[in-house]
Coordinates of N, CA and C and ligand atoms in Angstrom, one line a residue:
X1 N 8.8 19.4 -2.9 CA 9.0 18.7 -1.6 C 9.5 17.2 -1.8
X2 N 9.0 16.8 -3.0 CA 9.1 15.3 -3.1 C 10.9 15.1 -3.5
X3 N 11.4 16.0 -4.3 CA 12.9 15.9 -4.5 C 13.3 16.2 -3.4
X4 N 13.0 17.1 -2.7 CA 13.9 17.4 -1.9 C 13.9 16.3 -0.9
X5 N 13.3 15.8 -0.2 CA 13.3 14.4 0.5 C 13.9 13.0 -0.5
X6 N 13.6 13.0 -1.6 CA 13.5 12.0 -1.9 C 12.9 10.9 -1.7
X7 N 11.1 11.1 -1.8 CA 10.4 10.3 -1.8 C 10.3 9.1 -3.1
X8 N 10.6 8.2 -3.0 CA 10.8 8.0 -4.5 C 8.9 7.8 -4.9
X9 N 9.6 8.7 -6.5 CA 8.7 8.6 -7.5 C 7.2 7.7 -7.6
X10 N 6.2 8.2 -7.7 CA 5.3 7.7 -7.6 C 5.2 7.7 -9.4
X11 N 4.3 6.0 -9.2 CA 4.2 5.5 -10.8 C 2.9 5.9 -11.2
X12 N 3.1 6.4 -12.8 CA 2.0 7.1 -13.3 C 0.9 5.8 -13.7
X13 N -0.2 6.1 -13.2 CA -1.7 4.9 -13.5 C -1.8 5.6 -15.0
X14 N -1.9 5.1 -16.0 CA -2.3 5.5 -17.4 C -3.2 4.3 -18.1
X15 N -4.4 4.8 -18.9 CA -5.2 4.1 -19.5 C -4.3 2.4 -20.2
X16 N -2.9 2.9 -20.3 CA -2.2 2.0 -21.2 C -1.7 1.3 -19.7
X17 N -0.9 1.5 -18.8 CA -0.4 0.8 -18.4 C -1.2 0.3 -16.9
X18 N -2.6 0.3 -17.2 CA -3.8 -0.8 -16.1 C -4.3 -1.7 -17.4
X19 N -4.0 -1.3 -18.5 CA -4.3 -2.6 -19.5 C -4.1 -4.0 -19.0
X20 N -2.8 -3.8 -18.4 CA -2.0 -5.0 -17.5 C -2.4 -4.5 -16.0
X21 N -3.6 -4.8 -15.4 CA -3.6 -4.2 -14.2 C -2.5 -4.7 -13.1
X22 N -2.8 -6.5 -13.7 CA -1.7 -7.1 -12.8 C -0.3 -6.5 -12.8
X23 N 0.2 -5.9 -13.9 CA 1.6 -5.3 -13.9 C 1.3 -4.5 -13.0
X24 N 0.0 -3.4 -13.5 CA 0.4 -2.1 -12.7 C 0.7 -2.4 -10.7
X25 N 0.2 -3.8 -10.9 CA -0.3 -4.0 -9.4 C 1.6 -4.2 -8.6
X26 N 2.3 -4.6 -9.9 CA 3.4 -5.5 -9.3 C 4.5 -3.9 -9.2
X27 N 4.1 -3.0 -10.3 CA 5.0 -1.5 -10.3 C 4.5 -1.0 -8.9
X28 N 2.7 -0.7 -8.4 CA 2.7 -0.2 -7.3 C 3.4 -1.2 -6.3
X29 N 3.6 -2.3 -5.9 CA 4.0 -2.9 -4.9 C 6.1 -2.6 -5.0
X30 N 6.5 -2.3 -6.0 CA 7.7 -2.1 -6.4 C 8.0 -1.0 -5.6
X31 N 6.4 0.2 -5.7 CA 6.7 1.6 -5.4 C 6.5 1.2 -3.7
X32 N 5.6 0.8 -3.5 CA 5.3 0.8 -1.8 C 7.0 -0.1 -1.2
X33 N 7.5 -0.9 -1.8 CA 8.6 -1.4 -1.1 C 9.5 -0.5 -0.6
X34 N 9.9 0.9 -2.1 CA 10.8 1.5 -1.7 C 10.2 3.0 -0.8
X35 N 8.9 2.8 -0.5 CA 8.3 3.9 0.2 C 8.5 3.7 1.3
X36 N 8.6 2.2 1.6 CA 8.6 1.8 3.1 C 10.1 1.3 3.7
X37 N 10.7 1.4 2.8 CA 12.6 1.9 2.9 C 12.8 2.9 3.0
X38 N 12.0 4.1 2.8 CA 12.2 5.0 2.6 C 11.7 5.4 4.2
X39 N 10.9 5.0 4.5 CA 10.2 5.7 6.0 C 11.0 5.2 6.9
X40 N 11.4 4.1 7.1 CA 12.7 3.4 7.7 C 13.7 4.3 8.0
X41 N 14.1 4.9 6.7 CA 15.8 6.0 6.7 C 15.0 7.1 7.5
X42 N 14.1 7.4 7.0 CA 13.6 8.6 7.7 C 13.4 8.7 9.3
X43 N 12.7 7.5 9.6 CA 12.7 7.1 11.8 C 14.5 6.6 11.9
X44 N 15.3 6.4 10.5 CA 16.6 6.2 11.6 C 17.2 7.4 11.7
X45 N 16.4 8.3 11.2 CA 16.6 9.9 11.6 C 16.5 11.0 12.3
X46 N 15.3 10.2 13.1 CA 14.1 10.8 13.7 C 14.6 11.6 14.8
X47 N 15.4 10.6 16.0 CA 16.0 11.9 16.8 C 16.8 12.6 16.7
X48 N 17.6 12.7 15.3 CA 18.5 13.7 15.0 C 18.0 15.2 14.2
X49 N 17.0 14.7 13.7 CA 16.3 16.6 13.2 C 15.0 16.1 13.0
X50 N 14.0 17.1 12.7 CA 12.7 17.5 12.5 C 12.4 16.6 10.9
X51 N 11.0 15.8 10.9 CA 10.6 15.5 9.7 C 9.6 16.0 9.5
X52 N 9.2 17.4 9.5 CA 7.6 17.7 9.6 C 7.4 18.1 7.6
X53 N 8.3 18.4 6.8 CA 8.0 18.3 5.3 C 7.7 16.6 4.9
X54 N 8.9 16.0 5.6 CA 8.4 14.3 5.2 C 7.1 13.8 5.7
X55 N 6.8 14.1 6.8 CA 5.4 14.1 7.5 C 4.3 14.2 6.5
X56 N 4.9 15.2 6.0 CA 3.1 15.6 5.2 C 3.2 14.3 3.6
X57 N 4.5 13.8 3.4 CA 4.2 13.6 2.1 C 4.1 11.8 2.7
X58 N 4.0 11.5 3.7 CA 4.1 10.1 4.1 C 2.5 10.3 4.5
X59 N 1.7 11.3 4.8 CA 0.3 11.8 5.1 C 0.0 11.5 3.8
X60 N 0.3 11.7 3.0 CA -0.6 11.2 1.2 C -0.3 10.3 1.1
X61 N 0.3 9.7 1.1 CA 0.5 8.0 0.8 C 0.0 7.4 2.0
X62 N -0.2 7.7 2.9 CA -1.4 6.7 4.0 C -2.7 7.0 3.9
X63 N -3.0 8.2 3.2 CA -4.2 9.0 3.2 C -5.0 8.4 1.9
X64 N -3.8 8.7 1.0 CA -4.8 8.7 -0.3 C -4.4 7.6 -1.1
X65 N -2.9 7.2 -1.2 CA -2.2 6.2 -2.5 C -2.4 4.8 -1.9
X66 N -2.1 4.2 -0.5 CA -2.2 3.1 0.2 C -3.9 2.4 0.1
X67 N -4.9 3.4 0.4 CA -6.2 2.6 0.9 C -7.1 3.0 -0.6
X68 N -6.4 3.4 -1.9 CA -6.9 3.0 -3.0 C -6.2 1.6 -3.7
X69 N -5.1 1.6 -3.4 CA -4.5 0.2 -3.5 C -4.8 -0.9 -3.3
X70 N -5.1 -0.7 -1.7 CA -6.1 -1.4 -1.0 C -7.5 -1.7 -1.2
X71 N -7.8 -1.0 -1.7 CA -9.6 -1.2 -2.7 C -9.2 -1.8 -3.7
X72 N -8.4 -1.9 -4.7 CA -8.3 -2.4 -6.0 C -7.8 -4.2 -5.6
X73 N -7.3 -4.3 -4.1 CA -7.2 -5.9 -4.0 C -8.4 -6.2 -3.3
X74 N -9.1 -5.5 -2.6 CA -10.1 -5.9 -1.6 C -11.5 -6.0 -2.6
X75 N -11.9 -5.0 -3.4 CA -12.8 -5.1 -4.3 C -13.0 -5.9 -5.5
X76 N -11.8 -5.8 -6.4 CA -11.6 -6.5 -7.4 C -10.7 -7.4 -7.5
X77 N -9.4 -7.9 -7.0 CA -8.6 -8.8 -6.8 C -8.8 -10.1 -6.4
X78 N -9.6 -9.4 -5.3 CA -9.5 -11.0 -4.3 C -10.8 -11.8 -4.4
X79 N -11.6 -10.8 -4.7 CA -13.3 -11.5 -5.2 C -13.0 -12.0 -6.5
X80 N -12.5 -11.9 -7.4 CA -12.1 -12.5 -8.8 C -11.4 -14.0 -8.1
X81 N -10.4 -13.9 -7.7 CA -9.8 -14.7 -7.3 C -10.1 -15.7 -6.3
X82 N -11.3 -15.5 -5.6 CA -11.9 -16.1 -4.9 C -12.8 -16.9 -6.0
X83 N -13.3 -16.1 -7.0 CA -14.2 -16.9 -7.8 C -13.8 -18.2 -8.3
X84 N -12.3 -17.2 -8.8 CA -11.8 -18.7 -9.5 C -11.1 -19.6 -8.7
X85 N -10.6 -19.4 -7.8 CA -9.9 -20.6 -6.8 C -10.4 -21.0 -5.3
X86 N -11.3 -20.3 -5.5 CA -12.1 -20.3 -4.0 C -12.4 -21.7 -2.9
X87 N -12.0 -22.6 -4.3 CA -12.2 -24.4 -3.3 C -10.9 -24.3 -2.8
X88 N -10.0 -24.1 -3.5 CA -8.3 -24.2 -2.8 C -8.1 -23.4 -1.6
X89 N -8.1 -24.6 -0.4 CA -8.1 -24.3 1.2 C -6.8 -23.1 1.1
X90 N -5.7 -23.7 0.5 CA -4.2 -22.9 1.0 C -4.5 -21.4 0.1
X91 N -5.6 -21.2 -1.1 CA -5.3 -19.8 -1.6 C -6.4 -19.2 -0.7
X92 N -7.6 -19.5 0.0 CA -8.7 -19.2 0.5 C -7.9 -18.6 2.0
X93 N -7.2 -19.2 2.7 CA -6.5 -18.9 4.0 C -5.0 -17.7 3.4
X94 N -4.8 -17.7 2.5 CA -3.7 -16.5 2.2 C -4.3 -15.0 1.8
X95 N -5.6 -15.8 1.1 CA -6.4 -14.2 0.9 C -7.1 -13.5 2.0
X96 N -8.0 -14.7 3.1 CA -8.2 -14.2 4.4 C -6.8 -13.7 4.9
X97 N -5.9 -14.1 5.0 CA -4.8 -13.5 5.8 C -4.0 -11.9 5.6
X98 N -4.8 -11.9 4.1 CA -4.1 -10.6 3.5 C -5.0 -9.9 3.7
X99 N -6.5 -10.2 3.5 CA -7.4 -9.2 4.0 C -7.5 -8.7 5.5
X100 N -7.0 -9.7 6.4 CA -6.8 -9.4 7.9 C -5.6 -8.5 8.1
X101 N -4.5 -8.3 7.8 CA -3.4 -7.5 7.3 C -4.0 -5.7 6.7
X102 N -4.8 -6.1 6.1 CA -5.1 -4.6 5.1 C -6.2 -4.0 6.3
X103 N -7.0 -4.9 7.4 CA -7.6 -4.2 8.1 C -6.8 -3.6 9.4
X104 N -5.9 -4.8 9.8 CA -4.6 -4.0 10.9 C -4.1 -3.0 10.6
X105 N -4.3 -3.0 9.5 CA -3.3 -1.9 9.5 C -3.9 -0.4 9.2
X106 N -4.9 -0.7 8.3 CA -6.3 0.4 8.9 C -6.2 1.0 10.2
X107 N -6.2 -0.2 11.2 CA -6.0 0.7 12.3 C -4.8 1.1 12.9
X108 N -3.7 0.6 12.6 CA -2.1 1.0 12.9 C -2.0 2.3 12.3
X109 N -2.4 2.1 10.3 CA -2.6 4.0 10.0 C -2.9 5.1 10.8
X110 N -4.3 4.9 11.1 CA -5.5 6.1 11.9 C -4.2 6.6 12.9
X111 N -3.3 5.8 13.9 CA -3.2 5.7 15.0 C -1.4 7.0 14.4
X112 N -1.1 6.1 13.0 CA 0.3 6.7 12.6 C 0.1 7.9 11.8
X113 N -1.3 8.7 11.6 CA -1.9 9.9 10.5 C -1.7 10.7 11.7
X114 N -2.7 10.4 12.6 CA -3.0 11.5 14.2 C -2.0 11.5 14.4
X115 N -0.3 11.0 14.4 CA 0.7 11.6 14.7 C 1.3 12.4 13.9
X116 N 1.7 12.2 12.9 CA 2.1 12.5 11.5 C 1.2 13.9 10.9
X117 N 0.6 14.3 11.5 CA -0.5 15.6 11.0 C 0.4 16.3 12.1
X118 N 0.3 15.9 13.1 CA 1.4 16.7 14.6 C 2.2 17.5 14.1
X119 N 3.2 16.2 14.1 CA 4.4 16.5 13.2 C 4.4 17.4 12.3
X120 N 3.6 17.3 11.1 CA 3.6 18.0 9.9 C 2.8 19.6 10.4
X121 N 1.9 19.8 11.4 CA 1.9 20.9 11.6 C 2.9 21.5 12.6
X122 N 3.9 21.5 13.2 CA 5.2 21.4 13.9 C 4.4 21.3 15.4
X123 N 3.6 20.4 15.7 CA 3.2 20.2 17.2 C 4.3 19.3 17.4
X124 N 4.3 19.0 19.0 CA 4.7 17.8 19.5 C 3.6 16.9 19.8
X125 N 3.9 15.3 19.6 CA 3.4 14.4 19.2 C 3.3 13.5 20.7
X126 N 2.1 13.4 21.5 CA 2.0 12.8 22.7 C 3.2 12.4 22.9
X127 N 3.7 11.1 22.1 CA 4.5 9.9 23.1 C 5.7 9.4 21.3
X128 N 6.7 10.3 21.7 CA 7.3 9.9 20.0 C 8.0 8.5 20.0
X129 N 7.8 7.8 21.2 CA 8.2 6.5 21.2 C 7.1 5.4 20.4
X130 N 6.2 6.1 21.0 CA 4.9 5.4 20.2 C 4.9 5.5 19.2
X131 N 5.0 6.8 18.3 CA 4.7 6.8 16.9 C 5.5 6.1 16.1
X132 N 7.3 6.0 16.9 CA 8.2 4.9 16.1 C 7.9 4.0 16.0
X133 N 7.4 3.3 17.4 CA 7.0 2.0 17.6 C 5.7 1.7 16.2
X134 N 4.9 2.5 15.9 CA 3.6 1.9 15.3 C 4.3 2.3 13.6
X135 N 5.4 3.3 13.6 CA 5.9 3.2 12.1 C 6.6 1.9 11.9
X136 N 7.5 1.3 12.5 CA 8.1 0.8 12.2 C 7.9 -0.4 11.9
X137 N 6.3 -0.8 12.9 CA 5.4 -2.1 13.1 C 5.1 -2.1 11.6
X138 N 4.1 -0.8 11.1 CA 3.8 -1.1 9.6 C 4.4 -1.1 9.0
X139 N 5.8 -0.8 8.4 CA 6.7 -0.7 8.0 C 6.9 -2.3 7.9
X140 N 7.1 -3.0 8.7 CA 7.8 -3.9 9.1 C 6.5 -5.2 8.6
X141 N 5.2 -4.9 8.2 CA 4.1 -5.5 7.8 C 3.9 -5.8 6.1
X142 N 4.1 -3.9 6.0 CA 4.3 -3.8 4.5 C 4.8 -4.6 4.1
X143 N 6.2 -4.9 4.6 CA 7.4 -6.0 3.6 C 7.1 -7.3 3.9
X144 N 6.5 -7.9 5.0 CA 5.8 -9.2 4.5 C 4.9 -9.4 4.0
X145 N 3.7 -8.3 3.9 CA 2.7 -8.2 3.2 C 2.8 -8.5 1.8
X146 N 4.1 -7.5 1.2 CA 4.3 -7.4 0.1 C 4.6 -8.6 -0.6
X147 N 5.6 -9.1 0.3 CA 6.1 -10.7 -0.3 C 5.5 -11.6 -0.9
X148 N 4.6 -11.3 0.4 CA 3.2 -12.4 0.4 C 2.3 -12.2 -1.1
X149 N 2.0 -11.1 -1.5 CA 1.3 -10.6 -2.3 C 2.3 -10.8 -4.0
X150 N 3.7 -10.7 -3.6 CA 4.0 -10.9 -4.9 C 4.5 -12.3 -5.6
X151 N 4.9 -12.9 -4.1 CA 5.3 -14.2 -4.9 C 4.0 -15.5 -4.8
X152 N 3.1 -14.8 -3.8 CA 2.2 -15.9 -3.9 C 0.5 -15.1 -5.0
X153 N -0.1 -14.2 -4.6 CA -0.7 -14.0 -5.3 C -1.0 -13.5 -6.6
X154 N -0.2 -12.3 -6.8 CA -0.1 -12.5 -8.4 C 0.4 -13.0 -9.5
X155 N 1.1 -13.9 -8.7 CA 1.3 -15.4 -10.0 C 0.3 -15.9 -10.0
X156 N -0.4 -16.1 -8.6 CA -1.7 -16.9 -9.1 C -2.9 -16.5 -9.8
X157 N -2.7 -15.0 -9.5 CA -3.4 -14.6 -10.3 C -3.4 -14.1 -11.5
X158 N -2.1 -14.3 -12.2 CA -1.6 -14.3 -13.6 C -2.2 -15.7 -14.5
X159 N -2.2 -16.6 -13.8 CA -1.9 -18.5 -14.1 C -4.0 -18.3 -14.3
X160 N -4.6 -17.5 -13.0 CA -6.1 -18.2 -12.7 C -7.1 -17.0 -13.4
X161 N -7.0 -16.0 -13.6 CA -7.8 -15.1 -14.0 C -8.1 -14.9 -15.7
X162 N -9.6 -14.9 -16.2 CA -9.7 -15.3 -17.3 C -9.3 -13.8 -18.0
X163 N -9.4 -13.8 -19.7 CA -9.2 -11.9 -20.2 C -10.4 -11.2 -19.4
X164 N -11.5 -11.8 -19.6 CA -12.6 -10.9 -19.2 C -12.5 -10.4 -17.5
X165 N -11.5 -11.5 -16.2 CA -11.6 -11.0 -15.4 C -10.4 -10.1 -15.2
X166 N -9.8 -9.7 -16.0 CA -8.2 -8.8 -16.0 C -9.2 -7.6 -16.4
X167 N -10.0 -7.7 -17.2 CA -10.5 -6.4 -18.1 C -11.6 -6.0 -16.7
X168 N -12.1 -6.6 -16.0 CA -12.9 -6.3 -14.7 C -11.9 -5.3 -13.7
X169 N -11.4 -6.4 -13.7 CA -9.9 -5.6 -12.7 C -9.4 -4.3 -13.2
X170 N -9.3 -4.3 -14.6 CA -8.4 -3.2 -15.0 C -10.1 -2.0 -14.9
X171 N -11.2 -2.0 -15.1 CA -11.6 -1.3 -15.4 C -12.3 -0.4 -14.0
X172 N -11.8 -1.4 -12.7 CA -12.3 -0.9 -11.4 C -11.1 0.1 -10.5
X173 N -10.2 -0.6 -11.5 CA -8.4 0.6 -11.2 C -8.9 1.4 -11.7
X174 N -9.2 1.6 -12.8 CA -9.0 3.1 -13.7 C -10.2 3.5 -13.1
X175 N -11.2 3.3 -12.5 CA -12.5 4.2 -12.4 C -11.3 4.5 -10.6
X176 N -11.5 4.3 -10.4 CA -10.7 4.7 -8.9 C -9.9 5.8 -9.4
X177 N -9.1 5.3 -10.2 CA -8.2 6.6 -10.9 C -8.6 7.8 -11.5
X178 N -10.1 7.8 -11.8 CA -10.4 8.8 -12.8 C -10.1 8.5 -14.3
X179 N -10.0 7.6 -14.7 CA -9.7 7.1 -16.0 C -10.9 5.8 -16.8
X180 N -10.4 5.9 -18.1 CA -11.3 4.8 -18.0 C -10.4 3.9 -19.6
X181 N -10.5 2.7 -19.1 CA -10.3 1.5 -20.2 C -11.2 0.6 -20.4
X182 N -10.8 0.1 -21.9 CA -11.8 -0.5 -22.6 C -12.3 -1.4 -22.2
Ligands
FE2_1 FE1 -0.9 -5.0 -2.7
FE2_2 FE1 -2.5 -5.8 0.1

């Protein structure tokens, strides 16, 4: 399913490459960019034929790949980072603002899953104006989210985080993942 859509490629979590969790963090945000270009082509598709295979495979990445992502900044990321820069007003208001982001959109998901299950079982979907409207909102979140996340916080968190808090970080990825590093 995934070739045949062309979902692009999801990046493999390996014990070696969350050594650099921060890398792995900047490959998954690499992968979410082009997922969410990807969902874009897909609604500028939408009233022209059926997406109920893409449905399901946009259903695991809001399901499963997104809100573990989202644990690995909300659990381990930003509480490190809070530790270490937590007097600095301007990093203290971008991390509140990214955590307020990862909860909207919690609820924008819920709202874009209950459609997208429709879809993916070939129902019709209440109001399909809605469900463009709430794809395209997150869609349209993601990519400032992302921004936000790569040009402001993972440098900062490359510059502020000591070995021992990378090794924290890396080892709360891999337990998420089923894996484990040193
Ligand atoms: Fe992120
Ligand atoms: Fe995030």
């Amino acid at each position: 399913m995934t070739d045949e859509h062309n979902f692009p490629p999801k990046p493999q979590a390996t014990a070696e490459s969350l050594a650099d969790p921060l890398g792995f963090m900047e490959v998954e945000h690499a992968w979410h960019d082009a997922v969410t270009r990807w969902i874009e082509a897909v609604l500028d598709g939408l009233e022209n034929r059926p997406i109920q295979a893409e449905a399901e495979v946009m259903v695991e990445f809001l399901t499963r790949d997104l809100p573990r992502h989202i644990q690995d900044e909300e659990e381990d990321l930003f509480p490190l980072l809070k530790e270490r820069c937590g007097n600095d007003s301007s990093t203290k208001a971008v991390i509140s603002r990214l955590s307020e982001e990862h909860k909207l959109d919690e609820d924008l998901v819920d709202f874009i899953i209950a459609d997208l299950q429709m879809i993916a079982a070939n129902k019709r979907v209440p109001n399909l104006m809605r469900f463009f409207a709430n794809a395209s909102g997150f869609a349209e979140n993601q990519r400032r989210h992302l921004a936000w996340e790569n040009q402001t916080v993972l440098p900062l968190a490359r510059k502020s985080l000591t070995e021992a808090d990378v090794k924290t970080l890396a080892r709360g990825m891999a337990e998420r993942r089923g894996l484990s590093v040193e």
